[in-house]
Short mmCIF file of C-alpha atoms in Angstrom, two decimals:
data_model
loop_
_atom_site.label_atom_id
_atom_site.label_comp_id
_atom_site.label_asym_id
_atom_site.label_seq_id
_atom_site.Cartn_x
_atom_site.Cartn_y
_atom_site.Cartn_z
CA MET K 53 -0.04 -0.02 -0.01
CA GLU K 54 1.38 3.33 -1.06
CA LEU K 55 2.08 5.89 1.68
CA ILE K 56 0.80 9.39 1.19
CA ALA K 57 3.45 11.83 2.19
CA VAL K 58 2.33 15.17 3.29
CA GLY K 59 5.37 17.35 2.79
CA PRO K 60 6.20 20.86 4.15
CA ALA K 61 4.96 22.40 0.98
CA GLN K 62 1.42 21.91 2.31
CA THR K 63 2.17 23.55 5.66
CA ARG K 64 3.13 27.01 4.26
CA PRO K 65 0.88 29.68 5.74
CA GLY K 66 -1.76 30.78 3.37
CA VAL K 67 -1.93 27.53 1.48
CA GLN K 68 -5.53 26.43 1.24
CA MET K 69 -5.52 23.32 3.37
CA HIS K 70 -8.84 22.16 1.94
CA ALA K 71 -7.30 22.02 -1.40
CA ALA K 72 -4.12 20.52 -0.09
CA THR K 73 -5.78 17.56 1.57
CA LYS K 74 -8.55 17.10 -0.98
CA GLY K 75 -8.28 13.99 -3.05
CA LEU K 76 -5.67 12.32 -0.89
CA ARG K 77 -6.21 8.61 -0.68
CA PRO K 78 -6.35 7.21 2.81
CA TYR K 79 -2.94 6.66 4.23
CA ARG K 80 -1.54 3.68 6.04
CA ALA K 81 0.36 3.75 9.31
CA HIS K 82 3.85 5.29 9.34
CA ALA K 83 6.12 2.74 10.81
CA VAL K 84 8.92 5.34 11.23
CA GLY K 85 9.02 7.46 14.32
CA SER K 86 6.50 5.40 16.28
CA LEU K 87 6.74 5.04 20.04
CA THR K 88 5.11 2.23 21.94
CA ASN K 89 2.30 2.94 24.24
CA GLU K 90 4.48 1.95 27.20
CA GLN K 91 7.02 4.66 26.21
CA LEU K 92 4.23 7.20 25.88
CA CYS K 93 2.89 6.22 29.23
CA GLN K 94 6.26 6.83 30.82
CA LEU K 95 6.44 10.26 29.40
CA VAL K 96 2.96 11.21 30.59
CA SER K 97 3.89 9.81 34.06
CA ALA K 98 7.06 11.86 34.20
CA ILE K 99 5.05 14.93 33.37
CA ALA K 100 2.43 14.20 35.98
CA VAL K 101 4.85 13.26 38.81
CA GLN K 102 8.02 15.25 38.18
CA ARG K 103 6.55 18.06 36.02
CA ASP K 104 9.35 16.96 33.66
CA ARG K 105 9.68 19.41 30.77
CA GLN K 106 11.97 17.21 28.77
CA ALA K 107 9.37 14.47 28.86
CA PHE K 108 6.89 17.01 27.81
CA ALA K 109 9.02 18.13 24.84
CA ALA K 110 9.43 14.47 23.74
CA LEU K 111 5.65 13.98 23.94
CA PHE K 112 5.22 17.19 21.96
CA ARG K 113 7.64 16.15 19.23
CA TYR K 114 5.70 13.00 18.82
CA PHE K 115 2.12 14.24 18.93
CA ALA K 116 2.35 17.92 17.73
CA PRO K 117 2.75 16.98 14.06
CA ARG K 118 -0.07 14.39 14.30
CA LEU K 119 -2.34 16.88 16.03
CA LYS K 120 -1.56 19.41 13.29
CA GLY K 121 -2.41 16.86 10.62
CA PHE K 122 -5.66 16.15 12.54
CA GLY K 123 -6.54 19.95 12.59
CA LEU K 124 -5.75 20.32 8.97
CA ARG K 125 -8.03 17.51 7.96
CA ARG K 126 -10.98 19.52 9.22
CA GLY K 127 -10.02 22.16 6.66
CA VAL K 128 -8.70 24.90 8.84
CA GLU K 129 -5.67 27.18 8.11
CA ALA K 130 -2.25 26.11 9.37
CA ALA K 131 -2.23 28.80 11.92
CA ALA K 132 -5.55 27.61 13.44
CA ALA K 133 -4.28 24.04 13.37
CA GLU K 134 -1.12 25.08 15.28
CA GLU K 135 -3.32 26.97 17.80
CA LEU K 136 -5.17 23.65 18.30
CA VAL K 137 -1.88 21.87 18.84
CA GLN K 138 -0.92 24.41 21.50
CA GLU K 139 -4.11 24.23 23.41
CA THR K 140 -4.20 20.43 23.24
CA MET K 141 -0.65 20.08 24.56
CA LEU K 142 -1.23 22.68 27.25
CA THR K 143 -4.17 20.52 28.46
CA VAL K 144 -1.94 17.45 28.38
CA TRP K 145 0.53 19.25 30.67
CA ARG K 146 -2.18 20.37 33.04
CA LYS K 147 -4.17 17.15 33.19
CA ALA K 148 -1.32 14.66 33.04
CA ASP K 149 -2.11 13.51 36.53
CA MET K 150 -5.68 12.55 35.45
CA PHE K 151 -4.41 10.12 32.88
CA ASP K 152 -4.98 6.47 33.89
CA PRO K 153 -2.99 4.00 31.84
CA ALA K 154 -5.40 1.26 32.72
CA ARG K 155 -8.22 3.08 31.07
CA ALA K 156 -6.94 4.17 27.78
CA THR K 157 -3.76 4.34 25.63
CA VAL K 158 -2.05 7.73 25.62
CA SER K 159 -3.18 8.25 22.01
CA THR K 160 -6.78 7.61 22.92
CA TRP K 161 -6.51 10.09 25.82
CA ILE K 162 -5.00 12.81 23.66
CA PHE K 163 -7.64 12.10 20.93
CA THR K 164 -10.37 12.88 23.44
CA ILE K 165 -8.56 16.09 24.46
CA VAL K 166 -8.05 17.32 20.86
CA ARG K 167 -11.64 16.33 19.92
CA ASN K 168 -13.01 18.49 22.77
CA LYS K 169 -10.67 21.39 22.00
CA ARG K 170 -11.62 21.42 18.37
CA ILE K 171 -15.24 21.64 19.15
CA ASP K 172 -14.49 24.39 21.69
CA MET K 173 -12.35 26.37 19.34
CA PHE K 174 -13.94 25.94 15.94
CA ARG K 175 -17.56 25.45 16.76
CA ARG K 176 -17.71 27.54 19.96
CA GLU K 177 -19.69 24.83 21.59
CA GLY K 178 -19.00 22.65 24.62
CA PHE K 179 -18.55 18.88 24.47
CA PRO K 180 -20.57 17.11 27.13
CA ASP K 181 -17.92 14.56 28.02
CA ALA K 182 -19.32 11.54 29.84
CA ASP K 183 -17.20 10.06 32.60
CA LEU K 184 -16.88 6.55 31.27
CA GLU K 185 -15.16 5.36 34.39
CA GLU K 186 -17.93 6.63 36.62
CA ALA K 187 -20.52 5.01 34.33
CA ALA K 188 -18.64 1.73 34.65
CA GLU K 189 -18.60 1.92 38.44
CA THR K 190 -22.05 3.18 39.19
CA GLN K 191 -23.94 0.42 37.46
CA SER K 192 -25.63 -1.98 39.80
CA ASP K 193 -26.48 -4.83 37.54
CA ASP K 194 -24.92 -8.20 38.09
CA ARG K 195 -22.05 -8.12 35.63
CA PRO K 196 -18.67 -7.84 37.06
CA ALA K 197 -17.37 -4.28 37.19
CA ASP K 198 -13.91 -4.94 35.74
CA ASP K 199 -14.64 -4.90 32.01
CA HIS K 200 -13.15 -1.36 31.85
CA LEU K 201 -9.82 -2.59 33.09
CA CYS K 202 -7.03 -2.74 30.73
CA ALA K 203 -8.85 -0.69 28.23
CA ALA K 204 -5.41 0.21 27.13
CA GLU K 205 -4.80 -3.35 26.04
CA ALA K 206 -7.91 -3.07 23.96
CA GLY K 207 -6.64 0.18 22.43
CA MET K 208 -3.48 -1.40 21.40
CA ALA K 209 -5.30 -4.24 19.70
CA VAL K 210 -7.40 -1.75 17.81
CA ARG K 211 -4.27 -0.04 16.61
CA THR K 212 -2.93 -3.29 15.22
CA ALA K 213 -6.25 -4.33 13.60
CA MET K 214 -6.58 -0.99 11.95
CA LYS K 215 -3.75 -2.01 9.59
CA THR K 216 -5.95 -4.75 8.08
CA LEU K 217 -9.04 -2.71 7.29
CA PRO K 218 -9.98 -2.43 3.64
CA THR K 219 -9.37 1.02 2.17
CA GLU K 220 -12.93 2.02 1.78
CA GLN K 221 -13.62 1.27 5.32
CA LEU K 222 -10.57 3.09 6.60
CA GLU K 223 -11.37 6.05 4.45
CA ILE K 224 -14.79 6.45 5.91
CA LEU K 225 -13.57 6.06 9.48
CA GLN K 226 -11.01 8.84 8.91
CA LYS K 227 -13.72 11.06 7.53
CA ALA K 228 -15.84 10.45 10.60
CA PHE K 229 -13.09 10.96 13.18
CA PHE K 230 -10.84 13.61 11.54
CA GLU K 231 -13.45 15.72 9.68
CA GLU K 232 -15.99 15.73 12.40
CA LYS K 233 -18.60 14.36 10.02
CA SER K 234 -21.69 12.59 11.12
CA HIS K 235 -22.96 9.59 9.19
CA GLN K 236 -25.43 11.86 7.39
CA ALA K 237 -22.81 14.44 6.49
CA ILE K 238 -20.60 11.78 5.12
CA ALA K 239 -23.41 10.37 2.99
CA ASP K 240 -24.20 13.91 1.71
CA GLU K 241 -20.59 14.52 0.76
CA THR K 242 -19.68 11.18 -0.73
CA LYS K 243 -22.98 10.85 -2.41
CA LEU K 244 -23.18 7.37 -1.01
CA PRO K 245 -26.52 6.22 0.30
CA LEU K 246 -26.78 6.57 4.20
CA GLY K 247 -27.25 2.83 4.34
CA THR K 248 -23.84 2.24 2.62
CA VAL K 249 -22.09 4.62 4.92
CA LYS K 250 -23.65 2.97 7.94
CA SER K 251 -22.71 -0.46 6.79
CA ARG K 252 -19.17 0.44 5.99
CA ILE K 253 -18.67 1.96 9.37
CA ARG K 254 -20.34 -0.98 11.06
CA LEU K 255 -18.15 -3.50 9.14
CA ALA K 256 -15.03 -1.55 10.07
CA LEU K 257 -15.98 -1.46 13.73
CA ALA K 258 -16.97 -5.09 13.73
CA ARG K 259 -13.61 -5.89 12.29
CA LEU K 260 -11.79 -3.90 14.90
CA ARG K 261 -13.94 -5.34 17.62
CA ALA K 262 -13.24 -8.86 16.60
CA ALA K 263 -9.56 -8.15 17.22
CA LEU K 264 -10.18 -7.15 20.88
CA PRO K 265 -9.01 -9.45 23.62
CA GLU K 266 -11.73 -11.48 25.35
CA GLY K 267 -13.87 -9.51 27.77
CA HIS K 268 -13.54 -6.31 25.69
CA ALA K 269 -15.71 -7.28 22.75
CA MET G 395 -32.28 -2.05 33.96
CA ILE G 396 -31.80 -0.10 30.76
CA ASN G 397 -33.45 -1.57 27.72
CA HIS G 398 -33.36 1.13 25.06
CA HIS G 399 -30.04 2.28 23.74
CA PRO G 400 -28.80 4.65 21.12
CA PRO G 401 -27.91 3.04 17.79
CA LEU G 402 -24.19 2.50 17.18
CA GLU G 403 -24.22 5.33 14.56
CA LEU G 404 -25.08 7.88 17.25
CA LEU G 405 -22.42 6.56 19.69
CA GLN G 406 -19.90 6.63 16.97
CA ASP G 407 -20.80 10.26 15.90
CA TYR G 408 -20.62 11.13 19.58
CA ALA G 409 -17.19 9.60 20.06
CA ALA G 410 -15.98 11.36 16.89
CA GLY G 411 -17.26 14.77 18.15
CA ALA G 412 -19.65 15.00 15.20
CA LEU G 413 -22.89 15.66 17.00
CA THR G 414 -24.33 19.06 17.85
CA GLU G 415 -24.17 19.90 21.48
CA GLY G 416 -27.74 19.13 22.33
CA LEU G 417 -27.64 15.63 20.84
CA ALA G 418 -24.19 15.03 22.23
CA LEU G 419 -25.66 15.85 25.71
CA CYS G 420 -28.45 13.27 25.21
CA ILE G 421 -25.86 10.64 24.40
CA ALA G 422 -23.59 11.78 27.31
CA ALA G 423 -26.49 11.47 29.70
CA HIS G 424 -27.36 7.94 28.53
CA VAL G 425 -23.77 6.85 28.45
CA SER G 426 -23.24 8.10 32.03
CA LEU G 427 -26.08 5.83 33.14
CA CYS G 428 -25.32 2.76 30.86
CA ARG G 429 -22.22 0.68 31.33
CA GLU G 430 -22.67 -1.18 28.11
CA CYS G 431 -22.70 2.05 26.04
CA ALA G 432 -19.98 3.60 28.10
CA ALA G 433 -17.71 0.57 27.15
CA GLN G 434 -18.79 1.00 23.56
CA VAL G 435 -17.83 4.68 23.53
CA GLY G 436 -14.46 3.74 25.16
CA ARG G 437 -13.77 1.32 22.25
CA LEU G 438 -14.83 3.97 19.75
CA GLU G 439 -12.55 6.57 21.26
CA ALA G 440 -9.81 3.98 21.02
CA VAL G 441 -10.47 3.85 17.31
CA GLY G 442 -10.04 7.68 17.30
CA GLY G 443 -6.78 7.27 19.22
CA ALA G 444 -5.45 4.67 16.80
CA LEU G 445 -6.30 6.86 13.84
CA LEU G 446 -4.69 9.89 15.38
CA GLU G 447 -1.47 7.89 15.99
CA GLN G 448 -1.42 6.80 12.30
CA ILE G 449 -2.17 10.14 10.69
CA PRO G 450 0.60 11.49 8.51
CA PRO G 451 2.55 13.97 10.64
CA VAL G 452 2.62 17.49 9.36
CA GLU G 453 5.63 19.53 10.42
CA VAL G 454 4.87 22.33 12.95
CA GLY G 455 6.53 25.77 13.14
CA ASP G 456 10.12 25.82 14.52
CA ASP G 457 9.13 27.93 17.47
CA LEU G 458 5.90 26.13 18.34
CA LEU G 459 7.51 23.95 21.10
CA ALA G 460 9.19 27.00 22.64
CA THR G 461 5.94 28.88 22.57
CA VAL G 462 4.15 26.05 24.35
CA LEU G 463 6.95 25.51 26.83
CA ALA G 464 6.85 29.19 27.73
CA ARG G 465 3.11 28.89 28.36
CA LEU G 466 3.24 25.88 30.66
CA ASP G 467 3.31 27.98 33.84
CA GLU G 468 0.40 30.12 32.74
CA PRO G 469 -2.52 29.74 35.17
CA ALA G 470 -5.18 27.56 33.61
CA ALA G 471 -8.49 29.19 32.99
CA PRO G 472 -10.53 28.94 36.21
CA VAL G 473 -12.96 26.08 36.08
CA THR G 474 -16.43 27.56 36.30
CA ALA G 475 -18.05 26.12 39.33
CA ALA G 476 -20.82 23.74 38.31
CA GLY G 477 -23.02 24.88 41.06
CA ARG G 478 -24.28 23.24 44.22
CA PHE G 479 -26.92 20.58 43.94
CA ASP G 480 -29.30 18.89 46.31
CA ASP G 481 -29.36 15.13 46.71
CA GLU G 482 -32.30 14.72 44.34
CA THR G 483 -30.41 16.46 41.58
CA ARG G 484 -27.17 14.58 42.22
CA THR G 485 -29.09 11.28 42.07
CA VAL G 486 -31.27 12.01 39.02
CA VAL G 487 -29.08 14.25 36.79
CA PRO G 488 -25.90 12.73 35.35
CA GLU G 489 -22.77 14.90 35.81
CA PRO G 490 -22.41 16.07 32.09
CA LEU G 491 -25.94 17.40 32.20
CA ARG G 492 -25.68 18.90 35.77
CA ARG G 493 -23.15 21.26 34.47
CA TYR G 494 -25.72 22.84 32.13
CA LEU G 495 -28.22 23.31 34.85
CA GLY G 496 -26.16 25.28 37.32
CA ARG G 497 -28.77 24.65 40.12
CA SER G 498 -30.93 21.99 41.55
CA LEU G 499 -34.00 20.63 39.79
CA ARG G 500 -36.40 22.22 42.28
CA ASP G 501 -34.84 25.65 41.83
CA LEU G 502 -35.04 25.69 38.04
CA PRO G 503 -37.34 28.18 36.36
CA TRP G 504 -39.80 25.58 35.17
CA GLN G 505 -42.42 26.71 32.68
CA ALA G 506 -45.82 25.10 32.84
CA VAL G 507 -46.87 23.86 29.40
CA GLY G 508 -50.60 23.07 29.50
CA ARG G 509 -51.48 20.85 32.38
CA MET G 510 -49.38 17.86 31.58
CA PHE G 511 -45.77 18.97 31.91
CA HIS G 512 -43.29 21.61 32.93
CA GLU G 513 -40.41 22.42 30.89
CA PHE G 514 -36.94 24.09 31.31
CA GLN G 515 -35.15 24.99 28.20
CA LEU G 516 -31.37 24.68 28.45
CA PRO G 517 -29.17 27.53 27.46
CA LEU G 518 -27.20 26.03 24.63
CA ALA G 519 -24.96 27.71 22.03
CA SER G 520 -26.10 25.52 19.16
CA ARG G 521 -29.07 26.75 17.24
CA GLY G 522 -31.75 24.91 15.29
CA MET G 523 -32.30 22.55 18.29
CA LYS G 524 -34.38 22.81 21.28
CA VAL G 525 -32.95 20.99 24.34
CA SER G 526 -35.11 20.81 27.43
CA LEU G 527 -35.75 19.09 30.59
CA MET G 528 -39.32 18.04 30.97
CA ARG G 529 -41.15 17.06 33.99
CA LEU G 530 -44.19 15.02 32.98
CA ARG G 531 -47.00 14.85 35.54
CA ALA G 532 -47.55 11.30 37.08
CA GLY G 533 -50.30 9.46 35.48
CA SER G 534 -50.79 11.96 32.58
CA GLU G 535 -51.38 10.84 28.97
CA MET G 536 -49.46 12.95 26.62
CA PRO G 537 -51.42 13.95 23.53
CA GLN G 538 -50.49 11.81 20.51
CA HIS G 539 -47.93 13.74 18.50
CA SER G 540 -45.58 13.41 15.55
CA HIS G 541 -42.53 15.47 14.63
CA CYS G 542 -41.36 17.65 11.82
CA GLY G 543 -37.88 16.53 12.59
CA ASN G 544 -36.34 14.16 15.09
CA GLU G 545 -36.99 13.84 18.80
CA TYR G 546 -34.45 12.28 21.12
CA ALA G 547 -35.01 11.71 24.82
CA VAL G 548 -33.34 10.16 27.88
CA VAL G 549 -35.41 9.29 30.93
CA LEU G 550 -33.79 10.51 34.06
CA ALA G 551 -36.37 9.68 36.66
CA GLY G 552 -39.75 7.95 36.72
CA GLY G 553 -40.98 6.29 33.52
CA TYR G 554 -43.56 6.01 30.89
CA ARG G 555 -45.18 3.57 28.56
CA ASP G 556 -45.46 4.19 24.86
CA ALA G 557 -47.57 1.51 23.13
CA ASP G 558 -45.87 -1.62 24.04
CA ASP G 559 -42.54 -0.10 25.12
CA ILE G 560 -41.73 0.67 28.79
CA PHE G 561 -39.20 3.41 29.41
CA GLY G 562 -37.39 3.96 32.71
CA PRO G 563 -34.29 5.76 34.01
CA GLY G 564 -31.49 5.74 31.51
CA ASP G 565 -33.56 4.60 28.57
CA PHE G 566 -32.89 6.34 25.30
CA MET G 567 -35.61 7.14 22.75
CA ALA G 568 -35.29 8.46 19.15
CA LYS G 569 -38.29 9.23 16.96
CA GLY G 570 -38.12 10.30 13.41
CA PRO G 571 -40.52 12.43 11.34
CA ALA G 572 -42.72 9.43 10.46
CA ASP G 573 -43.27 8.28 14.00
CA LYS G 574 -46.26 9.16 16.06
CA HIS G 575 -46.28 8.47 19.68
CA GLN G 576 -48.36 8.90 22.82
CA PRO G 577 -46.41 8.36 26.05
CA VAL G 578 -48.44 7.49 29.15
CA VAL G 579 -46.58 8.56 32.36
CA ASP G 580 -46.38 6.05 35.20
CA ALA G 581 -48.86 6.75 37.87
CA ASP G 582 -46.39 6.53 40.82
CA GLY G 583 -44.39 9.62 40.22
CA ASP G 584 -43.45 12.37 37.85
CA CYS G 585 -41.12 11.47 34.96
CA ILE G 586 -38.20 13.76 34.21
CA CYS G 587 -36.59 13.53 30.82
CA LEU G 588 -34.00 15.27 28.79
CA VAL G 589 -35.61 16.04 25.47
CA VAL G 590 -33.91 17.25 22.24
CA LEU G 591 -35.97 18.36 19.24
CA ASP G 592 -34.49 19.55 15.87
CA ALA G 593 -37.89 20.74 14.75
CA PRO G 594 -41.07 21.56 16.53
CA LEU G 595 -43.47 18.96 17.82
CA LYS G 596 -46.81 18.56 16.09
CA PHE G 597 -49.58 17.30 18.35
CA THR G 598 -51.86 15.26 16.13
CA GLY G 599 -54.85 14.49 18.29
CA LEU G 600 -57.66 16.69 19.49
CA ALA G 601 -56.03 17.36 22.84
CA GLY G 602 -53.12 18.60 20.90
CA LEU G 603 -55.11 21.62 19.78
CA LEU G 604 -55.04 22.81 23.33
CA VAL G 605 -51.35 22.31 23.93
CA ASN G 606 -49.92 23.48 20.56
CA PRO G 607 -50.31 27.25 21.22
CA PHE G 608 -48.19 26.81 24.36
CA LEU G 609 -45.28 25.19 22.68
CA ARG G 610 -42.47 27.55 21.94
CA PHE G 611 -39.52 26.60 19.85
#
């Protein structure tokens, strides 16, 4: 599978990001420069416990370019995308002690931060973030309450399984998560029937779910 | 026991940050009460995290790291106090929704709509949607109604019956433009629901003629 390189040419100020990212085929994972979740957890822990600026800088170097790519996919200018990077990474610094490695991978945690910041900055709305942990604990039905444990393990399985998704499914997931598009909006834009959008996303999610360790599916 | 859940599409749109604030609030309220859906949202956020990690990195400006490092000691924006709540409110209203109320249920400026329910419209930035808490009087039969758009609701306290379906705390309901319904509130107590409408209700029966003039949108 061909990798789509996004070079510095597309990051010049003033370049229309919409045009720059339009028509790109979905990309595949970059093997280069990837850190394990364990390494990322150590960085977050050093930030939380020792207020370690070097650890923060390392985490920044890893995530800032990804967060910028994420911002650009929504079609905003480079400057706005960098503003999003700043605000997200500041929140990472401030909330590092709230990160629980048993609950989520570092990338999942940072994804939820950038998702909320993006809504805040570009839509001027709030995001009513449900406390998933609280929900897991307050239930009084008879299932064991430990199915949220090692969510991080599940996150890593998802990451691996993502590489096996067919292109059309990967593409539609990227639209949903990066471009903040609802099922209906994707259907409108791609001119695919809503049913097709739904079934592609369902198929993709089912495939990812099948890869989850027992107890998470 | 929660029996009615949002469809996967809505959970996924929520996790991706693609819903308007009002509808996101409905999902957040349900997810806060439903362990299954909380786990599902956790998995969907892990998909977001995995996608974020695999996005092609886009170089950030040379001085961005320095800018952020210089801002690390800035005081964070003060967290606006969510307000103080009495026991009833803390029990009935899930946390993400409580933040929007600012005060206890009994202190809200409820508006009487006809004789069957009281309503409090939430102050939300997003337009084109009406987001309200409704307190339906115990034992009342709502007039049969249909919708120009969609209606979503989460039961917070009490319950009602709609044809053969029974709704209780935590249950999620979605109705489209083609659906008519006629909830009958349980006799043993008021029913409090979070209701989101993306177009006005139309009461279809005779009793509706009496209520329609009172409905503001």
